[in-house]
Short mmCIF file of C-alpha atoms in Angstrom, two decimals:
data_model
loop_
_atom_site.label_atom_id
_atom_site.label_comp_id
_atom_site.label_asym_id
_atom_site.label_seq_id
_atom_site.Cartn_x
_atom_site.Cartn_y
_atom_site.Cartn_z
CA MET A 1 114.17 96.07 50.97
CA LYS A 2 111.47 97.31 52.82
CA LYS A 3 112.74 96.42 56.26
CA TYR A 4 116.15 98.06 55.45
CA SER A 5 114.42 101.18 54.27
CA VAL A 6 112.36 101.67 57.36
CA THR A 7 115.63 101.18 59.43
CA ARG A 8 117.32 103.91 57.63
CA LEU A 9 114.38 106.30 58.18
CA LEU A 10 114.49 105.76 61.82
CA ALA A 11 118.14 106.14 62.15
CA GLY A 12 117.61 109.55 60.32
CA ALA A 13 114.86 110.67 62.71
CA VAL A 14 117.38 109.82 65.57
CA LEU A 15 120.24 111.78 63.97
CA LEU A 16 117.78 114.80 63.24
CA LEU A 17 116.53 114.76 66.86
CA GLY A 18 119.96 114.67 68.23
CA ALA A 19 120.96 117.91 65.97
CA LEU A 20 117.93 119.79 67.35
CA THR A 21 118.94 118.88 70.78
CA ALA A 22 122.45 119.82 70.28
CA GLN A 23 121.24 123.48 69.13
CA ALA A 24 119.11 124.20 72.28
CA GLN A 25 120.80 125.79 75.27
CA PRO A 26 120.57 123.82 78.37
CA GLY A 27 118.15 125.02 80.86
CA ARG A 28 116.59 127.69 78.71
CA PRO A 29 113.38 126.97 76.53
CA PRO A 30 113.70 128.27 72.99
CA GLU A 31 112.07 131.69 72.49
CA ILE A 32 108.81 131.66 70.47
CA GLN A 33 108.66 134.46 67.92
CA PRO A 34 105.33 136.01 67.02
CA PRO A 35 104.36 135.98 63.38
CA ALA A 36 105.48 139.06 61.52
CA THR A 37 101.92 139.63 60.32
CA MET A 38 100.11 139.76 63.64
CA PRO A 39 97.95 142.85 64.07
CA PRO A 40 98.15 145.18 66.95
CA PHE A 41 95.78 144.96 69.68
CA ASN A 42 92.69 146.90 69.12
CA ALA A 43 90.54 147.44 72.36
CA LYS A 44 87.71 149.13 70.21
CA ALA A 45 87.28 146.24 68.13
CA LEU A 46 87.28 143.89 71.06
CA PHE A 47 84.62 146.03 73.00
CA ALA A 48 82.68 147.53 70.17
CA PRO A 49 79.60 149.47 71.36
CA ASN A 50 77.33 147.58 69.12
CA TYR A 51 78.23 143.89 69.85
CA LEU A 52 74.85 143.48 71.53
CA ASP A 53 72.93 144.55 68.53
CA GLN A 54 70.07 141.85 68.88
CA VAL A 55 66.67 143.05 69.56
CA GLY A 56 64.44 141.25 72.21
CA PRO A 57 61.14 139.67 71.51
CA ALA A 58 58.17 141.84 71.77
CA THR A 59 56.45 139.64 74.10
CA ARG A 60 58.77 140.81 76.97
CA THR A 61 59.98 144.15 77.93
CA ALA A 62 63.74 144.29 79.03
CA GLY A 63 62.76 143.89 82.68
CA GLY A 64 60.86 140.84 81.71
CA ALA A 65 57.28 142.23 82.21
CA PRO A 66 54.65 141.51 79.45
CA GLY A 67 55.45 143.33 76.22
CA ALA A 68 53.17 144.60 73.43
CA THR A 69 52.56 140.95 72.04
CA TYR A 70 52.56 139.12 75.15
CA TRP A 71 50.18 135.95 75.29
CA GLN A 72 49.32 133.00 77.54
CA ASN A 73 47.69 129.77 76.54
CA ALA A 74 44.64 128.82 78.67
CA ALA A 75 43.19 125.67 80.01
CA ASP A 76 39.61 125.10 81.17
CA TYR A 77 38.54 122.19 83.25
CA GLN A 78 35.45 120.26 83.82
CA ILE A 79 35.75 117.49 86.29
CA ASN A 80 33.26 114.98 87.95
CA ALA A 81 34.82 113.02 90.52
CA SER A 82 33.66 110.42 93.13
CA LEU A 83 35.20 109.26 96.50
CA ASP A 84 35.01 105.69 97.58
CA GLU A 85 35.67 106.15 101.31
CA LYS A 86 36.00 102.41 102.01
CA ALA A 87 38.64 101.93 99.38
CA ALA A 88 40.31 105.15 99.79
CA ARG A 89 40.02 105.85 95.90
CA VAL A 90 39.06 108.79 93.67
CA THR A 91 37.55 107.92 90.20
CA ALA A 92 36.96 110.88 87.97
CA THR A 93 36.48 112.12 84.35
CA ALA A 94 38.14 115.31 83.31
CA THR A 95 37.57 117.39 80.19
CA ILE A 96 40.07 120.03 79.49
CA THR A 97 39.48 122.81 76.89
CA TYR A 98 43.06 124.02 75.83
CA THR A 99 43.50 127.28 73.96
CA ASN A 100 46.52 127.86 72.03
CA ASN A 101 47.03 131.68 72.10
CA SER A 102 50.66 131.37 70.99
CA PRO A 103 52.05 132.28 67.62
CA ASP A 104 53.16 128.70 67.30
CA ALA A 105 51.67 125.61 65.68
CA LEU A 106 51.60 122.80 68.37
CA PRO A 107 51.99 119.27 66.90
CA PHE A 108 51.69 117.72 70.50
CA VAL A 109 50.63 118.80 73.96
CA TRP A 110 52.13 117.88 77.46
CA LEU A 111 49.85 117.09 80.68
CA GLN A 112 51.01 116.57 84.15
CA LEU A 113 49.91 113.40 85.99
CA ASP A 114 50.87 114.45 89.59
CA GLN A 115 49.63 111.13 91.22
CA ASN A 116 52.22 109.09 89.43
CA LEU A 117 54.72 110.59 91.88
CA PHE A 118 53.34 107.73 94.22
CA ARG A 119 54.39 105.07 91.73
CA ALA A 120 57.11 102.87 93.12
CA ASP A 121 59.16 103.50 89.95
CA SER A 122 58.79 107.42 89.87
CA ARG A 123 61.54 109.75 90.23
CA GLY A 124 59.94 111.19 93.24
CA ALA A 125 60.06 107.77 94.64
CA ALA A 126 63.83 107.40 93.74
CA ALA A 127 64.43 110.74 95.61
CA THR A 128 62.59 109.73 98.87
CA PRO A 129 64.48 108.61 101.92
CA VAL A 130 64.32 104.88 102.53
CA ALA A 131 62.42 105.43 105.75
CA GLY A 132 59.91 107.44 103.91
CA GLY A 133 59.30 111.22 103.94
CA ARG A 134 56.94 114.07 103.30
CA PHE A 135 56.66 113.26 99.41
CA GLY A 136 56.45 109.48 99.35
CA ASN A 137 55.19 106.20 100.55
CA ALA A 138 57.60 103.63 98.84
CA ALA A 139 58.94 102.60 102.33
CA ARG A 140 55.45 101.76 103.35
CA GLY A 141 54.67 99.61 100.34
CA PHE A 142 51.93 101.88 98.77
CA GLN A 143 50.93 101.49 95.37
CA GLY A 144 49.80 104.69 93.88
CA GLY A 145 49.40 106.43 90.34
CA ASP A 146 46.99 107.48 87.86
CA SER A 147 45.22 104.51 86.48
CA LEU A 148 43.88 105.68 82.89
CA GLN A 149 40.76 104.14 81.65
CA THR A 150 40.29 106.19 78.40
CA VAL A 151 42.04 109.34 76.88
CA SER A 152 40.21 110.94 73.96
CA ILE A 153 40.63 114.21 71.95
CA GLU A 154 38.59 116.60 69.88
CA LEU A 155 40.15 118.72 67.50
CA HIS A 156 39.06 120.65 64.49
CA GLY A 157 35.62 118.87 64.79
CA LYS A 158 37.01 115.33 65.00
CA LYS A 159 36.53 113.09 67.94
CA LEU A 160 39.50 110.69 68.22
CA LYS A 161 41.02 108.16 70.67
CA ALA A 162 44.20 109.79 71.80
CA ASN A 163 47.71 108.77 70.89
CA TYR A 164 49.59 109.23 73.88
CA ARG A 165 52.57 108.10 75.95
CA VAL A 166 53.31 108.41 79.70
CA ASN A 167 56.81 108.98 81.17
CA ASP A 168 57.03 109.37 84.94
CA THR A 169 54.61 112.22 85.84
CA ARG A 170 54.18 113.47 82.31
CA MET A 171 51.78 112.55 79.48
CA GLN A 172 52.41 113.51 75.87
CA ILE A 173 49.39 113.57 73.28
CA ILE A 174 50.50 113.41 69.60
CA LEU A 175 47.88 115.22 67.72
CA PRO A 176 46.60 113.83 64.18
CA GLU A 177 47.34 117.61 63.04
CA PRO A 178 48.84 120.47 64.65
CA MET A 179 46.75 122.97 66.68
CA LYS A 180 46.93 126.30 64.84
CA ALA A 181 48.25 129.34 66.40
CA HIS A 182 46.38 132.38 67.77
CA GLY A 183 43.24 130.80 69.25
CA ASP A 184 42.95 127.16 68.19
CA LYS A 185 41.13 124.96 70.70
CA LEU A 186 41.63 121.29 71.65
CA LYS A 187 39.49 119.22 74.10
CA ILE A 188 40.79 116.40 76.02
CA THR A 189 38.84 113.87 78.07
CA VAL A 190 40.45 111.54 80.45
CA ALA A 191 38.80 108.87 82.59
CA TYR A 192 40.94 107.91 85.50
CA GLY A 193 41.29 106.80 89.14
CA PHE A 194 43.85 106.76 91.85
CA ASN A 195 44.19 105.30 95.43
CA ILE A 196 44.73 108.12 97.97
CA PRO A 197 47.98 107.67 100.06
CA GLU A 198 47.82 107.66 103.83
CA TYR A 199 50.98 110.07 103.77
CA GLY A 200 51.08 112.06 100.62
CA ALA A 201 52.86 115.11 99.61
CA ASP A 202 51.79 117.61 102.32
CA ARG A 203 48.38 118.35 100.92
CA LEU A 204 47.36 114.86 100.19
CA GLY A 205 46.58 112.17 102.71
CA ARG A 206 44.32 110.39 105.13
CA LEU A 207 43.57 110.87 108.92
CA LYS A 208 41.59 108.49 110.93
CA THR A 209 39.62 110.12 113.88
CA LYS A 210 36.84 109.09 116.30
CA ASN A 211 34.34 110.93 114.10
CA GLY A 212 35.46 109.15 110.89
CA GLU A 213 38.35 109.44 108.34
CA ILE A 214 39.54 112.69 106.86
CA PHE A 215 40.59 112.92 103.26
CA GLU A 216 42.78 115.77 101.90
CA VAL A 217 43.04 115.45 98.29
CA ALA A 218 45.38 117.49 96.11
CA GLN A 219 46.94 116.96 92.85
CA TRP A 220 43.93 115.14 91.84
CA TYR A 221 43.41 115.81 88.25
CA PRO A 222 45.54 115.77 85.09
CA ARG A 223 46.48 119.41 84.19
CA MET A 224 48.14 120.91 81.31
CA GLU A 225 51.79 121.73 81.28
CA VAL A 226 52.63 125.26 80.53
CA TYR A 227 53.75 126.39 77.07
CA ASP A 228 55.23 129.96 77.13
CA ASP A 229 57.36 132.30 75.16
CA VAL A 230 60.51 131.58 77.18
CA GLU A 231 61.00 127.83 77.44
CA GLY A 232 58.32 126.48 75.04
CA TRP A 233 56.94 123.28 76.95
CA ASN A 234 57.75 123.37 80.54
CA THR A 235 57.89 119.57 81.21
CA LEU A 236 59.85 119.16 84.49
CA PRO A 237 58.55 116.08 86.17
CA TYR A 238 56.51 116.56 89.38
CA LEU A 239 58.65 115.91 92.43
CA SER A 240 56.61 117.80 95.00
CA ALA A 241 55.94 121.41 93.75
CA GLU A 242 53.51 122.35 90.98
CA PHE A 243 52.82 125.76 91.05
CA TYR A 244 53.38 126.97 87.34
CA LEU A 245 50.01 126.50 85.74
CA GLU A 246 47.91 127.94 82.98
CA TYR A 247 45.19 130.13 83.87
CA GLY A 248 41.62 129.00 83.36
CA ASN A 249 38.12 128.23 84.56
CA PHE A 250 37.23 125.21 86.78
CA ASP A 251 33.76 123.61 86.86
CA TYR A 252 33.94 120.65 89.13
CA THR A 253 31.41 118.14 90.81
CA LEU A 254 32.13 115.91 93.81
CA ASN A 255 30.20 112.80 94.78
CA VAL A 256 30.88 112.07 98.35
CA PRO A 257 29.00 109.99 101.09
CA ALA A 258 26.05 112.22 102.42
CA ASN A 259 27.43 112.50 105.94
CA TYR A 260 30.59 114.14 104.84
CA LEU A 261 31.52 117.73 104.93
CA VAL A 262 33.47 119.06 101.83
CA GLY A 263 35.80 121.91 101.80
CA GLY A 264 37.03 123.21 98.38
CA SER A 265 37.81 126.46 96.48
CA GLY A 266 35.32 128.19 94.26
CA GLU A 267 31.60 129.08 94.52
CA LEU A 268 29.07 126.25 95.66
CA VAL A 269 26.20 126.22 93.10
CA ASN A 270 23.89 123.50 94.59
#
C-alpha cells in the first residue's frame, strides 16, 4: 500500500507540473506582481539626517587628535646588559615598570620579543626569501631568538613567578589579578639572552674589520606592546618594523670589553 500511495503522489506532481507548463506562454517569463501592501518609496526615510547619531569617544576629536579624556599607558625600563664578544651573545636583565593609565582593568599584558624574528620557525623566517634577505638568516643556518631564563612580576605588593606563554615574537603574561584602571603599576623582570646574527634586520648585525669586530645591536630588549583607545592591545608580530611603542624612561647599563667604543642614545652618566 505504501508503494502504491507514493506512486500516485509522484504521478499527481507530474500532472500538476504539466498543467503549470501549459499555462505559461512560450518564450515569455511570467510577470511578477508586487504585493498590494508594499509602501511607496520614501527618500527621506532612507537618508534621514540623524542616521549617524552616535557620539564619538571623548578620547579623540573628530579629526583624530587627542581629546579631553585622552590617555596613554607608560613603560619605564631598567636594563643591565653584557656583551660576550667571543660568543657574539648578549645577556641581560630588564625590569619594566608598566603604568595602566587607561579606564580599563587589564587581566593580562603583552610584550614583544623582537629577537624571536630570527628563530627558524618564526613568521619572519617564513617570509624571508630562501636565499636570505635583509630581515632573516634562516638560509645561513643561524639559530637566534630570545632565550628566557626567568620571568617574574610584582603586582599589588606581591612578587610572583610569571604565568606566561610565547607565540612567535609575542609574550602574553596572565596576571593573578587584573591591573586596576587609572594609574595601577606592574613590574616585570625578565632575564634573557640572545645570539647576535651576522646579518640582522638592518640595524642588527656584525662586521669584522682589521681593527676588530663591530656589533650593531637593535631590538635587544623585551618591550611592552601598546594598549590604546582604538585597538586595545596591538599585538601584530614583529616582521621588521617596530615603531609603535609606549612612551617611557630608559636607564640602561652596558658591560663590554674595555677596549670597545660604545655608541648609544641618552645621556652618559659614568
